[in-house]
Structures are given as structure tokens and as C-alpha cells.
PDB file of C-alpha atoms in Angstrom:
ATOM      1  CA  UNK A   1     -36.094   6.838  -7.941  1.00 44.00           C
ATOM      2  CA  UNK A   2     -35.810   3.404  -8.403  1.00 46.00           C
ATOM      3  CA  UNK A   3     -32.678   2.457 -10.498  1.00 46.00           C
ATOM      4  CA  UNK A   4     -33.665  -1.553 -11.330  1.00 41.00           C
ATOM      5  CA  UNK A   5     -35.534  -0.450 -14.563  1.00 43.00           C
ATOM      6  CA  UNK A   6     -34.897  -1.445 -17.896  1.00 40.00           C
ATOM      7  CA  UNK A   7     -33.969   2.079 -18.601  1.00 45.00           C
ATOM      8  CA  UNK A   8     -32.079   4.157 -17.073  1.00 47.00           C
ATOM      9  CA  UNK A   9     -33.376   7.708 -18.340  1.00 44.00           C
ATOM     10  CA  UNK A  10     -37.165   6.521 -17.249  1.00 48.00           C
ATOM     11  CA  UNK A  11     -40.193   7.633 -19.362  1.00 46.00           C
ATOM     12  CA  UNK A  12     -38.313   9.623 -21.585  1.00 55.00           C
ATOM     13  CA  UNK A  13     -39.011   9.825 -25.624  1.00 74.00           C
ATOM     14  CA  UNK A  14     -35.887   8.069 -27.661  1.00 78.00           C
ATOM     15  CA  UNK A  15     -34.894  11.756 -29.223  1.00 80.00           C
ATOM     16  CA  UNK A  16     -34.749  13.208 -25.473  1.00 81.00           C
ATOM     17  CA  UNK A  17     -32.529   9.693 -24.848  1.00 83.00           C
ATOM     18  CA  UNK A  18     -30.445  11.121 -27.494  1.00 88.00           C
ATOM     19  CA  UNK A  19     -29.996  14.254 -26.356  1.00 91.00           C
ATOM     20  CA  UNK A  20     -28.788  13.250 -23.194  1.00 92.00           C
ATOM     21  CA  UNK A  21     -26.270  10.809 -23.977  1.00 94.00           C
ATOM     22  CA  UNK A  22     -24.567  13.674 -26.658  1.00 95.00           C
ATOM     23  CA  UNK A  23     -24.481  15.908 -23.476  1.00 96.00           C
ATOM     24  CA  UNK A  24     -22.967  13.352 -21.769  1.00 96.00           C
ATOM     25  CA  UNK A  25     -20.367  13.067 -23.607  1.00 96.00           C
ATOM     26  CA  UNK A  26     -19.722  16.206 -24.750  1.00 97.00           C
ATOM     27  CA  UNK A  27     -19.114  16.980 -21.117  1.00 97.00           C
ATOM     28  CA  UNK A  28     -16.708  14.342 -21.028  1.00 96.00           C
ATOM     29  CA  UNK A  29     -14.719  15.675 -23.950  1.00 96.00           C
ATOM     30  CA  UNK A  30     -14.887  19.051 -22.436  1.00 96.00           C
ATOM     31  CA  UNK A  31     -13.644  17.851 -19.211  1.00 96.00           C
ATOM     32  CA  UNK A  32     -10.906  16.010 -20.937  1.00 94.00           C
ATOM     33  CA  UNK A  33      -9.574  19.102 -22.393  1.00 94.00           C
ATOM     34  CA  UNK A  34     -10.269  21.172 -19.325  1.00 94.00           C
ATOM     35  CA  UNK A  35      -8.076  18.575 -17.246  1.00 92.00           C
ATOM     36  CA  UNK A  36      -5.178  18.320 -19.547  1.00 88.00           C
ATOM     37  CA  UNK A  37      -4.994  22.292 -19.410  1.00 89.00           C
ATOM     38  CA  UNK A  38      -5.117  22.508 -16.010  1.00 89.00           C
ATOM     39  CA  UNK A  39      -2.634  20.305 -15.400  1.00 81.00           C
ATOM     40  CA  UNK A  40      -0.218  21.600 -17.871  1.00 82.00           C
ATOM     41  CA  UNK A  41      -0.004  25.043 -15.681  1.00 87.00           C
ATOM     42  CA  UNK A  42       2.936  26.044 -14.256  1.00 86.00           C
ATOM     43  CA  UNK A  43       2.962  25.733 -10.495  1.00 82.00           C
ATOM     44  CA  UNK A  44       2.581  28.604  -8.978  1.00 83.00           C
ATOM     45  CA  UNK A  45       0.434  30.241 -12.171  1.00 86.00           C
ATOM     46  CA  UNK A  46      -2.292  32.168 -10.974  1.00 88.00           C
ATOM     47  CA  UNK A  47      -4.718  30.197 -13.718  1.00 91.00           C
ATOM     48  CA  UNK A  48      -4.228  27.124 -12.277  1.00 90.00           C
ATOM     49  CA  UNK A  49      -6.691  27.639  -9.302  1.00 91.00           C
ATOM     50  CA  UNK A  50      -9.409  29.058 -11.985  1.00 94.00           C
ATOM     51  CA  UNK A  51      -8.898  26.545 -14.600  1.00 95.00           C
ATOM     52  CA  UNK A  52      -9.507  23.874 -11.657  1.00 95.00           C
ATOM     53  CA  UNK A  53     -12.778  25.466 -10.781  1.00 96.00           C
ATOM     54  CA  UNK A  54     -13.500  25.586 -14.391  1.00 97.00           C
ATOM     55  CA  UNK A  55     -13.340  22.124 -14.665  1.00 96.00           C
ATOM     56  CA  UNK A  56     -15.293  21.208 -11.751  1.00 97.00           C
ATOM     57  CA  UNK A  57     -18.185  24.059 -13.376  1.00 97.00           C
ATOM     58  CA  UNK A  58     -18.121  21.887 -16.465  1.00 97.00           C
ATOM     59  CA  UNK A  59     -18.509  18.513 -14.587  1.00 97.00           C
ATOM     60  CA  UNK A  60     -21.357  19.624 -12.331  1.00 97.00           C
ATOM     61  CA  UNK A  61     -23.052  21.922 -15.400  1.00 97.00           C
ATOM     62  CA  UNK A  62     -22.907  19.065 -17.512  1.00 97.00           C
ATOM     63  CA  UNK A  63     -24.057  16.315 -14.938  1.00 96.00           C
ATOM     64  CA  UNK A  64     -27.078  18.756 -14.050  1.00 95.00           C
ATOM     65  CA  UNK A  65     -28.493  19.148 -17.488  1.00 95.00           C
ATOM     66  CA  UNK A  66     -28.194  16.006 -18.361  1.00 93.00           C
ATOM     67  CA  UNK A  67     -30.239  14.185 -15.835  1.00 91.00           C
ATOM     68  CA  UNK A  68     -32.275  17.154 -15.510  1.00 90.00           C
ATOM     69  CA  UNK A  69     -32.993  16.111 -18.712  1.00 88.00           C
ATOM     70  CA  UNK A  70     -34.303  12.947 -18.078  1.00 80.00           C
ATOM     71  CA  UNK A  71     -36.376  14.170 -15.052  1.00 79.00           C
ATOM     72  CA  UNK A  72     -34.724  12.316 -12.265  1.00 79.00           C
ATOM     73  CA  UNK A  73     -32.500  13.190  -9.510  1.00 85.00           C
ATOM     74  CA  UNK A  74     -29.360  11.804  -8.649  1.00 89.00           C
ATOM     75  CA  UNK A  75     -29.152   9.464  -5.517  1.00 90.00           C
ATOM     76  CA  UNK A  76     -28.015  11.064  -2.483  1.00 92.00           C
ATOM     77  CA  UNK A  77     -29.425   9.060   0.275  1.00 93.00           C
ATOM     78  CA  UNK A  78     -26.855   6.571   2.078  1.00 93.00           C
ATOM     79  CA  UNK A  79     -27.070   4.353   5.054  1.00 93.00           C
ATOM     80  CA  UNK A  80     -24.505   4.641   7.735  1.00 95.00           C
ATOM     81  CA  UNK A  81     -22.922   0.808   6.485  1.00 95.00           C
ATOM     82  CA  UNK A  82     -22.178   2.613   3.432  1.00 95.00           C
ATOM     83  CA  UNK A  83     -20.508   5.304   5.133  1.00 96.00           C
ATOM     84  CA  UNK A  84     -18.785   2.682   6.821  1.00 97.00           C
ATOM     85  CA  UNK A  85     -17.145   1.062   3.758  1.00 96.00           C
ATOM     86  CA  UNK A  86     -16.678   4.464   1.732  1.00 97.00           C
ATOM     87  CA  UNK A  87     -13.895   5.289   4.929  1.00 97.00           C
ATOM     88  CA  UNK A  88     -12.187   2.144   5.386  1.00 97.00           C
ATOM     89  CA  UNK A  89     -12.360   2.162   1.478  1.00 96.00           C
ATOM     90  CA  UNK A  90     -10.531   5.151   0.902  1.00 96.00           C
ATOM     91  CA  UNK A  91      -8.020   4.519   4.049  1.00 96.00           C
ATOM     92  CA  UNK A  92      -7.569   1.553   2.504  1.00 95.00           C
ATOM     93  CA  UNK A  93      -6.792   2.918  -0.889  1.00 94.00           C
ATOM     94  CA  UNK A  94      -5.024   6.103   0.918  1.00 94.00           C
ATOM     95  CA  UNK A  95      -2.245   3.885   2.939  1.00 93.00           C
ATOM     96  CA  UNK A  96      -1.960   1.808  -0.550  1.00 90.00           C
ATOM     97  CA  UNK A  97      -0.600   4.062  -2.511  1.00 88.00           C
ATOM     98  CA  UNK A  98       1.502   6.290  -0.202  1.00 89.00           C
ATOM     99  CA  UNK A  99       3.180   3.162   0.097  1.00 88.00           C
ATOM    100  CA  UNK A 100       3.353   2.912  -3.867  1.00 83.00           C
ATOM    101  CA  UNK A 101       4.028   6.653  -3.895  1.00 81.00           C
ATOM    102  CA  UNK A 102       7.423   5.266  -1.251  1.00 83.00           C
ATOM    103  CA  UNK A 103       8.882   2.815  -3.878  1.00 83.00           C
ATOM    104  CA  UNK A 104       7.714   5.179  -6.831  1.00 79.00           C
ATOM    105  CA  UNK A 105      10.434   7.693  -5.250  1.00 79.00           C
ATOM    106  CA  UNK A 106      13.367   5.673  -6.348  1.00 79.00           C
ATOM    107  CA  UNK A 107      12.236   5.175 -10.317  1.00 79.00           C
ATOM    108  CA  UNK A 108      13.323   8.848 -11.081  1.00 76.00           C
ATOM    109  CA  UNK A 109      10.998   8.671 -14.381  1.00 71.00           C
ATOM    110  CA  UNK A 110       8.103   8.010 -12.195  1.00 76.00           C
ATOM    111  CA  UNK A 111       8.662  10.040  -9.513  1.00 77.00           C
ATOM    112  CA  UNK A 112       9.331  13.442 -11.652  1.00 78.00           C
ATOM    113  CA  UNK A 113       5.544  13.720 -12.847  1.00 77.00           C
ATOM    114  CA  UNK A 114       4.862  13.147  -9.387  1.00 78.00           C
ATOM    115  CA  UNK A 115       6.951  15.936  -8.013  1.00 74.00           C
ATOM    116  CA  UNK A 116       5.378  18.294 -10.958  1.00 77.00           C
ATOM    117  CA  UNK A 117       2.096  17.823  -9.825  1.00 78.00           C
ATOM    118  CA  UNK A 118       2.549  18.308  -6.190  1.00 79.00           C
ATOM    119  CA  UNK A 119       4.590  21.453  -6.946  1.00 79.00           C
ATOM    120  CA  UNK A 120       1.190  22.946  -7.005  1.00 77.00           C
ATOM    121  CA  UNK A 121       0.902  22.740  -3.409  1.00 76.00           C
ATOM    122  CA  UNK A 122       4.345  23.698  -2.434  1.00 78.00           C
ATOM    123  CA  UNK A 123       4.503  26.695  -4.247  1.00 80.00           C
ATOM    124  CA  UNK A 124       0.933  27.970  -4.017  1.00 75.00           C
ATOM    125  CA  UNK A 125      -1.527  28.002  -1.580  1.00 82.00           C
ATOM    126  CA  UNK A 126      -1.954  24.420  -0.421  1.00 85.00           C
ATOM    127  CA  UNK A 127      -5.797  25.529   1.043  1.00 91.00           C
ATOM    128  CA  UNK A 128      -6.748  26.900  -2.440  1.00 91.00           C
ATOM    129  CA  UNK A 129      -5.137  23.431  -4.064  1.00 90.00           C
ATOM    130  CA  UNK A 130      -6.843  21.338  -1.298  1.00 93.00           C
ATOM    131  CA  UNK A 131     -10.147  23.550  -1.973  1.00 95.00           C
ATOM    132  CA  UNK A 132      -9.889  22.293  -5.377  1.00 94.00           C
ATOM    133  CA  UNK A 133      -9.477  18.949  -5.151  1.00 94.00           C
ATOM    134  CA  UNK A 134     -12.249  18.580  -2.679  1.00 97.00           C
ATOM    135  CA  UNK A 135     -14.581  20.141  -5.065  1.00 97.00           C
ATOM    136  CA  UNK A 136     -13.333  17.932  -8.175  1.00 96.00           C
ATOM    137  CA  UNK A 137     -13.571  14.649  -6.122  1.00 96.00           C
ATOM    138  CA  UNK A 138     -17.065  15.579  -5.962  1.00 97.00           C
ATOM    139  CA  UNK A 139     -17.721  17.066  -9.511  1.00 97.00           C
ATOM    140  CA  UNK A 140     -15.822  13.894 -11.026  1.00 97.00           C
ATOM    141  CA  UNK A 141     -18.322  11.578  -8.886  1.00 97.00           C
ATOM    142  CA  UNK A 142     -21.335  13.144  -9.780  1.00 97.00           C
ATOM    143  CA  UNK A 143     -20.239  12.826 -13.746  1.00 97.00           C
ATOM    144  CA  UNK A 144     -18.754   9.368 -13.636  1.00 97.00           C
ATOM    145  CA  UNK A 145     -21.072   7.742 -11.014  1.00 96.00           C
ATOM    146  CA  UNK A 146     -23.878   9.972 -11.899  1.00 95.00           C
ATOM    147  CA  UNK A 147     -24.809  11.438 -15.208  1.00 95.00           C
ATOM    148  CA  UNK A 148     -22.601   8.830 -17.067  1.00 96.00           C
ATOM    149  CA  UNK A 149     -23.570   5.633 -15.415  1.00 96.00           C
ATOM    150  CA  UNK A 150     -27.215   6.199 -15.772  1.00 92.00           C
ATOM    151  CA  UNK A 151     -26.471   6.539 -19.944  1.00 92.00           C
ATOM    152  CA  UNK A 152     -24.707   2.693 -19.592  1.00 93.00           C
ATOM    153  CA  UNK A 153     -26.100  -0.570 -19.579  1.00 91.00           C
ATOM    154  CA  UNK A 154     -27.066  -1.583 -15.740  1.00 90.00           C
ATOM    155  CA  UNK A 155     -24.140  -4.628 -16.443  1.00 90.00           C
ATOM    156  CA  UNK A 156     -21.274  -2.497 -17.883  1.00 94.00           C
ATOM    157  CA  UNK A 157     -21.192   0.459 -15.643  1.00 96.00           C
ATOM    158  CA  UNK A 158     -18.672  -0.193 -13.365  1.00 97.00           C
ATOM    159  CA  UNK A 159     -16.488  -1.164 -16.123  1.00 97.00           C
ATOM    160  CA  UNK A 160     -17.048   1.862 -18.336  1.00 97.00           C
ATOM    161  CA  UNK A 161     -16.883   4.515 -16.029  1.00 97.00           C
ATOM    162  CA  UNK A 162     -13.767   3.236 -14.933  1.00 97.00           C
ATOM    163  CA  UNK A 163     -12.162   3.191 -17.929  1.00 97.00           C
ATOM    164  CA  UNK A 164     -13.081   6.579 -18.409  1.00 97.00           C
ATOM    165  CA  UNK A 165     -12.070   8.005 -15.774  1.00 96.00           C
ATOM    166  CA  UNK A 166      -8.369   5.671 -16.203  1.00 96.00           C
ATOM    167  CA  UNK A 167      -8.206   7.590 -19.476  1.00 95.00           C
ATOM    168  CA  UNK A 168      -9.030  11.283 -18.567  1.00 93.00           C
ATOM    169  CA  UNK A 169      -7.063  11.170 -15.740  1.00 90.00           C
ATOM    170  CA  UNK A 170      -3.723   9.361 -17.830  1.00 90.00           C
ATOM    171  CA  UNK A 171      -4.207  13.109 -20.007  1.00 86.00           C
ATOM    172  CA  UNK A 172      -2.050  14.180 -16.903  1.00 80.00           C
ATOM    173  CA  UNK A 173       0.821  11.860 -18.323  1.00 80.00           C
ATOM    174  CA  UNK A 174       1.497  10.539 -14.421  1.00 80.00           C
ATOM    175  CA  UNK A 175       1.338   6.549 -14.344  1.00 84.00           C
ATOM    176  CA  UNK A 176       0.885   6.531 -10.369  1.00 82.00           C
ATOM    177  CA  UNK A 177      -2.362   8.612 -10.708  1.00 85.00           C
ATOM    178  CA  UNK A 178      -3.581   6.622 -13.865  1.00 89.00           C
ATOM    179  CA  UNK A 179      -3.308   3.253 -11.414  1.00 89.00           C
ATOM    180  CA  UNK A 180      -4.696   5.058  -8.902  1.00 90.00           C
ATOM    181  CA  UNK A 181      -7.376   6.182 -10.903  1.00 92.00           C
ATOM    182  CA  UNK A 182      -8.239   2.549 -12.172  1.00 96.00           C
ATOM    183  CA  UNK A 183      -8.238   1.466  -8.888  1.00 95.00           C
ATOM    184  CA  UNK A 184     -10.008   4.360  -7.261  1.00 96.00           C
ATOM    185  CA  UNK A 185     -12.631   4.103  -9.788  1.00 96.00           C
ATOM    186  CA  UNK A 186     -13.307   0.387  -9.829  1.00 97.00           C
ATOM    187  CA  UNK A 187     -13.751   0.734  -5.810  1.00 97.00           C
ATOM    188  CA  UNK A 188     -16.271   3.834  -6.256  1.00 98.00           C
ATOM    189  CA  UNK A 189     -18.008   2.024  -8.454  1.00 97.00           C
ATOM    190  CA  UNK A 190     -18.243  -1.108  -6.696  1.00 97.00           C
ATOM    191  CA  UNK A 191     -20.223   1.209  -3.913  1.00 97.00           C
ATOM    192  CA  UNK A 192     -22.639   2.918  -6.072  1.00 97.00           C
ATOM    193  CA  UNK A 193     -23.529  -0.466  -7.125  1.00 96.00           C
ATOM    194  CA  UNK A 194     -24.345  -1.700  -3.739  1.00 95.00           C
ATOM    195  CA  UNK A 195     -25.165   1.492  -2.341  1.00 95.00           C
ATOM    196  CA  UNK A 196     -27.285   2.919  -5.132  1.00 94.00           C
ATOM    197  CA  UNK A 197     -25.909   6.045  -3.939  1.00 96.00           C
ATOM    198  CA  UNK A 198     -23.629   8.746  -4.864  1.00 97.00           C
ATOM    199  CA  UNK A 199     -22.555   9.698  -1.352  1.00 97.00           C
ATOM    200  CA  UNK A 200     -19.890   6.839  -0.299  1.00 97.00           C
ATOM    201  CA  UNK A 201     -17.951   7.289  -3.566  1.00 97.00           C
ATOM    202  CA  UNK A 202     -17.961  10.525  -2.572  1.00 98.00           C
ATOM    203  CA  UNK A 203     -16.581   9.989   0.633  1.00 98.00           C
ATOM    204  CA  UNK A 204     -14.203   7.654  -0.737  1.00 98.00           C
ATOM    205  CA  UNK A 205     -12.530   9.799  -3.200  1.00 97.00           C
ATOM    206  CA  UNK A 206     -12.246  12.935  -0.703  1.00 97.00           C
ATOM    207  CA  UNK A 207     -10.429  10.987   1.809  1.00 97.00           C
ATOM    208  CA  UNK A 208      -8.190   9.351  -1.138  1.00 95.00           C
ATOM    209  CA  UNK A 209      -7.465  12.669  -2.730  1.00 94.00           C
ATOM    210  CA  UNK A 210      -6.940  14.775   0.276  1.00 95.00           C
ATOM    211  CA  UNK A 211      -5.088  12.383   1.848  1.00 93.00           C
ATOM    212  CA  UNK A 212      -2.627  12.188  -1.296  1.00 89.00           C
ATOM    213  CA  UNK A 213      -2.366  15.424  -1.599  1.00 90.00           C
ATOM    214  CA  UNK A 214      -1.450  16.370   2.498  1.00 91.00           C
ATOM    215  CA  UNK A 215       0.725  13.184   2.879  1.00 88.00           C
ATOM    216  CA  UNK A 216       2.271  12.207  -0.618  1.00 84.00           C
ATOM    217  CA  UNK A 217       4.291  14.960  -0.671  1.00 82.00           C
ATOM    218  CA  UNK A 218       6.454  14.020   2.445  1.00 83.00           C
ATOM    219  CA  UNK A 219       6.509  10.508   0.885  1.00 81.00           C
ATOM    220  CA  UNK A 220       7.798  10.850  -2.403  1.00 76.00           C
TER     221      UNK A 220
END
């Protein structure tokens, strides 16, 4: 589908326009919440694993009917040079921030929410936590670089979803993950642009968030 039209929901009536921008962001809200529950569970809760999933169901749901609603598809296909710069990307990103997550671990106020959040891991099941994330990385991506950037102006996209995803993500009160977020996001962005696919932010964000997740804790 080509994605250098002047519109970005294609030959759509302005009510069906609408309808899909409310569902955009009604999704967003709804993920909002969904996040700042999830994260608020105890570690070692047994909702924490469901409420996870739940959140990734209302990313993906939400994504679907909305550009199901314009009658498009979401970009999938990728070139191997896009592969290419979605893994040094999120190495990139990856070795950054285990080297802020090394200097975060002597500012005690910044290193508790850290701690809190990784407790999820140590005190559940780490595959069931690393299940999770996988599937988020990819239900965030296909809401933020999907559903919601086709609703945005072609020239504000990367900017907006960026922002977004900055501010959901600061609901978890943890200021490393709220940079990393910014910065994660601005990057992923930065590839759908050039890419005009979903599938290297993607990549970029799994190897980021697993990566966190399996290394931070020995860092921190």
C-alpha cells in the first residue's frame, strides 16, 4: 500500500476517518490504564503475567480494528539493510543503557524503581516475564508505529508517537525506562520512516527489551 498519499486512511469517507482516529485513541487510553496496572503488581502476583497479556490483547485488538477500518494492511515487508540497522540499532541502544543502568545503581532513588520492576523476573518465572515482553515489544510497535502513525500527519509522526509512547511508559514512575523510551522510540521511528515497514522497529525493540531484561539485572 503505498504510504506517500495525502491521506493516510486512503479512500475512506470523513465519518469512517472519524471513527478510526476515536479508536485510536481510545486504545491508547486503555493501554495507558492497562500498563499502569500491570506494573503496579506485586512481584511475584499471579495477575501480573495475565494483566501483561491483557495489555498486549488491547494493543493488537485495537491496532486491528482500526486499520481494518480503513481497509489497508499494515507494512510488513523489509529488506535485509533494514534488518541490518534494526540490530546494530537495538545493540546499540542495548549496550547504552546497561551502561546508564551501571551509573543509575549508585543514585539509590533511581535505582529502587529499577530494582521493583526487575523483581518480576527474580521472583517469578523469568520465561513467562520474557514471554511477555516479547509479545508487548511487538503489540506496542504495531500501535505506535502502526495504527497511530497512519492517524498523524506524514511530518509529525515520528515526533508524536514518541511522545506517546515517553508518556505511557513514564505511568510506570521509572525515569531510566521513560529515557529509554524517548530514545527507543525516536530510533523506531526513525526506521519506519525509512523503512516504511513495521518489521525493523520490531526487531529493534525485542533485542532492546530482552536484552534489558536478561542483562540489567546483573548490572544494576
Amino acid at each position: 500500500m503505498n504510504e506517500h498519499r495525502v491521506s493516510p486512511y486512503g479512500d475512506t469517507t470523513q465519518a469512517t476517518r472519524k471513527r478510526t482516529v476515536w479508536v485510536v485513541i481510545i486504545t491508547g487510553l486503555l493501554a495507558a490504564a492497562g500498563l499502569a496496572w500491570s506494573l503496579r503488581i506485586p512481584a511475584g502476583d499471579p495477575w501480573f503475567t495475565p494483566a501483561t497479556f491483557i495489555l498486549a490483547g488491547v494493543y493488537i485488538l485495537g491496532s486491528s480494528i482500526a486499520v481494518r477500518m480503513t481497509g489497508e494492511r499494515l507494512p510488513w515487508k523489509v529488506t535485509p539493510k533494514g534488518l541490518r540497522d534494526a540490530v546494530i540499532g537495538g545493540v546499540l541502544l542495548a549496550a547504552l543503557f546497561i551502561a546508564g543502568g551501571f551509573m543509575v545503581r549508585f543514585v539509590p532513588f533511581l535505582a529502587g524503581p529499577v530494582h521493583e520492576l526487575l523483581n518480576h523476573a527474580r521472583v517469578g518465572s523469568l520465561f513467562m516475564v520474557a514471554l511477555t515482553t516479547a509479545v508487548n515489544g511487538v503489540a506496542e510497535e504495531t500501535y505506535y508505529r502502526g495504527a497511530l502513525w497512519r492517524v498523524l500527519p506524514r511530518g509529525r509522526r515520528i515526533l508524536v508517537t514518541t511522545i506517546a509512547y515517553t508518556a505511557v511508559t513514564s505511568l510506570a514512575g521509572i525515569p531510566l525506562l521513560a529515557l529509554a523510551a524517548a530514545a527507543l522510540g525516536a530510533f523506531v521511528g526513525y526506521l519506519r520512516e525509512r523503512t516504511r515497514s513495521l518489521v525493523p522497529g520490531i526487531v529493534t525493540h525485542l533485542i532492546w527489551s530482552l536484552t534489558m531484561l536478561f542483562v540489567l539485572p546483573f548490572v544494576v
